Tab-separated table of C-alpha atoms and ligand atoms in Angstrom:
chain	number	residue	atom	x	y	z
A	8	UNK	CA	62.005	-8.006	11.049
A	9	UNK	CA	64.741	-5.922	12.646
A	10	UNK	CA	67.924	-7.347	14.079
A	11	UNK	CA	68.520	-7.155	17.818
A	12	UNK	CA	70.495	-4.073	18.863
A	13	UNK	CA	73.974	-4.283	20.257
A	14	UNK	CA	73.843	-3.451	23.973
A	15	UNK	CA	76.775	-2.735	26.314
A	16	UNK	CA	77.964	-5.830	28.219
A	17	UNK	CA	76.853	-6.621	31.771
A	18	UNK	CA	79.128	-5.115	34.424
A	19	UNK	CA	78.393	-8.214	36.520
A	20	UNK	CA	77.857	-11.406	34.488
A	21	UNK	CA	74.405	-12.888	34.979
A	22	UNK	CA	72.811	-9.625	36.027
A	23	UNK	CA	71.742	-6.661	33.897
A	24	UNK	CA	70.530	-3.372	35.332
A	25	UNK	CA	68.626	-0.821	33.242
A	26	UNK	CA	67.486	2.626	34.386
A	27	UNK	CA	65.106	4.796	32.379
A	28	UNK	CA	65.095	8.524	33.094
A	29	UNK	CA	62.829	11.460	32.192
A	30	UNK	CA	62.174	14.821	33.822
A	31	UNK	CA	59.435	14.186	36.367
A	32	UNK	CA	59.315	10.353	36.597
A	33	UNK	CA	55.533	10.431	36.409
A	34	UNK	CA	54.877	10.036	32.647
A	35	UNK	CA	57.491	8.798	30.166
A	36	UNK	CA	60.057	6.869	32.198
A	37	UNK	CA	57.399	5.137	34.338
A	38	UNK	CA	55.697	3.988	31.125
A	39	UNK	CA	59.017	2.692	29.768
A	40	UNK	CA	59.776	1.078	33.150
A	41	UNK	CA	56.449	-0.809	33.265
A	42	UNK	CA	56.624	-1.877	29.606
A	43	UNK	CA	60.268	-2.978	29.806
A	44	UNK	CA	59.592	-4.949	32.998
A	45	UNK	CA	56.647	-6.672	31.293
A	46	UNK	CA	58.725	-7.590	28.212
A	47	UNK	CA	61.611	-8.792	30.395
A	48	UNK	CA	59.189	-11.039	32.302
A	49	UNK	CA	57.663	-12.313	29.027
A	50	UNK	CA	61.190	-13.247	27.910
A	51	UNK	CA	61.813	-15.137	31.178
A	52	UNK	CA	64.671	-12.784	32.088
A	53	UNK	CA	63.169	-11.193	35.198
A	54	UNK	CA	65.447	-13.140	37.552
A	55	UNK	CA	68.493	-11.594	35.857
A	56	UNK	CA	67.381	-8.227	34.495
A	57	UNK	CA	66.293	-5.303	36.666
A	58	UNK	CA	64.557	-2.201	35.293
A	59	UNK	CA	63.989	0.939	37.360
A	60	UNK	CA	63.104	4.542	36.538
A	61	UNK	CA	63.700	8.032	37.889
A	62	UNK	CA	63.410	11.711	37.047
A	63	UNK	CA	66.148	14.299	36.790
A	64	UNK	CA	63.839	16.621	38.794
A	65	UNK	CA	62.504	16.139	42.316
A	66	UNK	CA	59.055	17.803	42.101
A	67	UNK	CA	57.060	14.572	42.090
A	68	UNK	CA	59.153	12.325	44.364
A	69	UNK	CA	56.920	9.812	46.152
A	70	UNK	CA	53.939	10.347	43.855
A	71	UNK	CA	52.254	7.688	41.715
A	72	UNK	CA	52.272	7.828	37.951
A	73	UNK	CA	50.359	10.573	36.120
A	74	UNK	CA	46.711	9.390	35.988
A	75	UNK	CA	46.619	9.612	32.167
A	76	UNK	CA	49.723	7.420	31.813
A	77	UNK	CA	48.376	4.960	34.379
A	78	UNK	CA	44.938	4.780	32.730
A	79	UNK	CA	46.441	4.062	29.320
A	80	UNK	CA	48.811	1.396	30.659
A	81	UNK	CA	45.989	-0.240	32.617
A	82	UNK	CA	43.735	-0.281	29.555
A	83	UNK	CA	46.531	-2.052	27.665
A	84	UNK	CA	46.908	-4.725	30.353
A	85	UNK	CA	49.919	-3.418	32.302
A	86	UNK	CA	50.191	-2.909	36.064
A	87	UNK	CA	50.753	0.816	36.663
A	88	UNK	CA	49.838	0.716	40.355
A	89	UNK	CA	53.220	0.157	41.961
A	90	UNK	CA	55.093	3.155	40.612
A	91	UNK	CA	56.352	5.861	42.954
A	92	UNK	CA	58.449	8.689	41.540
A	93	UNK	CA	62.085	9.035	42.543
A	94	UNK	CA	64.982	11.272	41.549
A	95	UNK	CA	68.021	9.861	39.782
A	96	UNK	CA	71.275	9.681	41.758
A	97	UNK	CA	74.759	10.242	40.314
A	98	UNK	CA	75.707	6.767	41.595
A	99	UNK	CA	73.266	5.230	39.102
A	100	UNK	CA	75.720	6.100	36.323
A	101	UNK	CA	78.184	3.595	37.776
A	102	UNK	CA	75.691	1.000	38.959
A	103	UNK	CA	73.598	0.445	35.851
A	104	UNK	CA	74.563	-1.295	32.652
A	105	UNK	CA	72.335	0.977	30.597
A	106	UNK	CA	70.848	4.367	31.538
A	107	UNK	CA	68.240	5.437	28.994
A	108	UNK	CA	67.190	9.085	28.672
A	109	UNK	CA	63.815	9.952	27.185
A	110	UNK	CA	64.986	13.166	25.514
A	111	UNK	CA	68.097	15.176	24.716
A	112	UNK	CA	67.697	17.417	27.778
A	113	UNK	CA	67.401	14.396	30.076
A	114	UNK	CA	70.535	12.975	28.434
A	115	UNK	CA	72.478	16.221	28.908
A	116	UNK	CA	71.331	16.432	32.543
A	117	UNK	CA	72.426	12.832	33.163
A	118	UNK	CA	75.834	13.458	31.645
A	119	UNK	CA	76.209	16.541	33.885
A	120	UNK	CA	75.520	14.436	36.990
A	121	UNK	CA	78.911	12.753	36.914
A	122	UNK	CA	81.926	14.347	38.574
A	123	UNK	CA	84.195	16.392	36.326
A	124	UNK	CA	83.363	19.197	33.937
A	125	UNK	CA	81.184	17.276	31.508
A	126	UNK	CA	79.929	14.404	33.608
A	127	UNK	CA	83.168	12.439	33.612
A	128	UNK	CA	81.640	9.174	34.788
A	129	UNK	CA	78.760	9.069	32.310
A	130	UNK	CA	80.089	6.400	29.921
A	131	UNK	CA	78.532	7.346	26.550
A	132	UNK	CA	78.149	3.662	25.663
A	133	UNK	CA	75.944	3.145	28.738
A	134	UNK	CA	74.208	6.518	29.108
A	135	UNK	CA	72.114	6.733	25.961
A	136	UNK	CA	68.899	8.024	24.456
A	137	UNK	CA	66.128	5.404	24.664
A	138	UNK	CA	65.357	5.951	20.986
A	139	UNK	CA	68.897	4.945	20.006
A	140	UNK	CA	67.228	1.526	20.196
A	141	UNK	CA	63.943	2.446	18.468
A	142	UNK	CA	63.742	0.370	15.256
A	143	UNK	CA	61.546	3.047	13.650
A	144	UNK	CA	63.402	6.272	14.356
A	145	UNK	CA	65.616	8.355	16.618
A	146	UNK	CA	65.226	11.567	18.614
A	147	UNK	CA	63.187	12.522	21.668
A	148	UNK	CA	60.314	10.739	23.340
A	149	UNK	CA	58.081	13.845	23.410
A	150	UNK	CA	56.955	15.035	26.839
A	151	UNK	CA	53.174	14.373	27.004
A	152	UNK	CA	52.627	16.153	30.337
A	153	UNK	CA	51.097	19.366	28.985
A	154	UNK	CA	49.308	17.731	26.041
A	155	UNK	CA	46.376	15.392	25.461
A	156	UNK	CA	45.777	11.662	25.317
A	157	UNK	CA	47.302	11.319	21.844
A	158	UNK	CA	50.695	12.252	23.286
A	159	UNK	CA	50.493	9.421	25.816
A	160	UNK	CA	49.526	6.949	23.096
A	161	UNK	CA	52.498	8.086	21.010
A	162	UNK	CA	54.825	7.569	23.991
A	163	UNK	CA	53.398	4.090	24.595
A	164	UNK	CA	53.916	3.070	20.951
A	165	UNK	CA	57.529	4.293	21.052
A	166	UNK	CA	58.354	2.565	24.315
A	167	UNK	CA	56.630	-0.698	23.328
A	168	UNK	CA	58.546	-1.148	20.078
A	169	UNK	CA	61.806	0.059	21.668
A	170	UNK	CA	61.385	-2.225	24.698
A	171	UNK	CA	60.840	-5.159	22.372
A	172	UNK	CA	64.075	-4.349	20.518
A	173	UNK	CA	66.074	-3.922	23.732
A	174	UNK	CA	64.806	-7.183	25.219
A	175	UNK	CA	65.688	-8.985	21.974
A	176	UNK	CA	69.293	-7.863	22.540
A	177	UNK	CA	69.505	-8.765	26.233
A	178	UNK	CA	70.116	-12.506	25.901
A	179	UNK	CA	73.431	-11.816	24.223
A	180	UNK	CA	74.793	-9.471	26.919
A	181	UNK	CA	73.316	-10.566	30.235
A	182	UNK	CA	75.910	-13.320	30.687
A	183	UNK	CA	78.715	-11.541	28.824
B	14	LIG	P1	57.819	13.203	32.498
B	14	LIG	O1	56.757	14.407	32.310
B	14	LIG	O2	59.192	13.856	32.495
B	14	LIG	O3	57.589	12.370	31.302
B	14	LIG	O4	57.477	12.531	33.810
B	14	LIG	C1	56.742	15.533	33.130
B	14	LIG	C2	56.193	15.472	34.372
B	14	LIG	C3	56.134	16.592	35.166
B	14	LIG	C4	56.651	17.790	34.706
B	14	LIG	C5	57.217	17.851	33.447
B	14	LIG	C6	57.260	16.728	32.658
B	14	LIG	N1	56.574	18.947	35.506
B	14	LIG	O5	56.987	20.011	35.045
B	14	LIG	O6	56.113	18.868	36.657
C-alpha cells in the first residue's frame, strides 16, 4: 500500500482545480480527465475538486474523444460521451492548483506558455508530469494515437493507478 503523494496546496481554500494536458486532447488527457473525475466523485470530493483537460495543439478542438479511447473507457464503465477537445490557455498556469502533463514534450510546451524566456509563470511545483504521481514508475504516458488497442489499455492502467494516488492526497490539500 503506497502512501498518498504530497500535492501543492489549494490556491483558494475549499476548492482544488486540476488540469490534465496532452498534445491533441483526444486520447491521453481525456482518459485521465474522465478517470480522475470518476475517482474524485467516488471520494465525495466532486463539490470541491474540478478536473478539466486540454491539448497543447489545436487540431482537434471541438471534437469528441478518439473512438478507441472512448470505447475502452465505456467498456470499463466510464462516461466518455461528454468530452470535447480544447486547447490549453496560458492563463491555466495561474488558475489551476495542479497542471499535469502526459509527457515530457507536453511539459516543456506548458512551461513555454508562460511569459518570460522559459515560461516564467509555470510554477514547477504546480506544473508537473502526471507520472510524478504514478506509484509504479515515472516518465511519459506514451502517445497511443498511432498505435493499437494495447497502447490505450496501457494508458488506462497508468491513469487509473495515478488518479487513485492523486485522489488519496487531495483530502490533505483541498482545505489547506
Ligand atoms: P493525445 O494523442 O495527445 O493523447 O490526444 C494525439 C492525438 C492527436 C495527434 C497526436 C496525438 N495528432 O497528431 O493529431
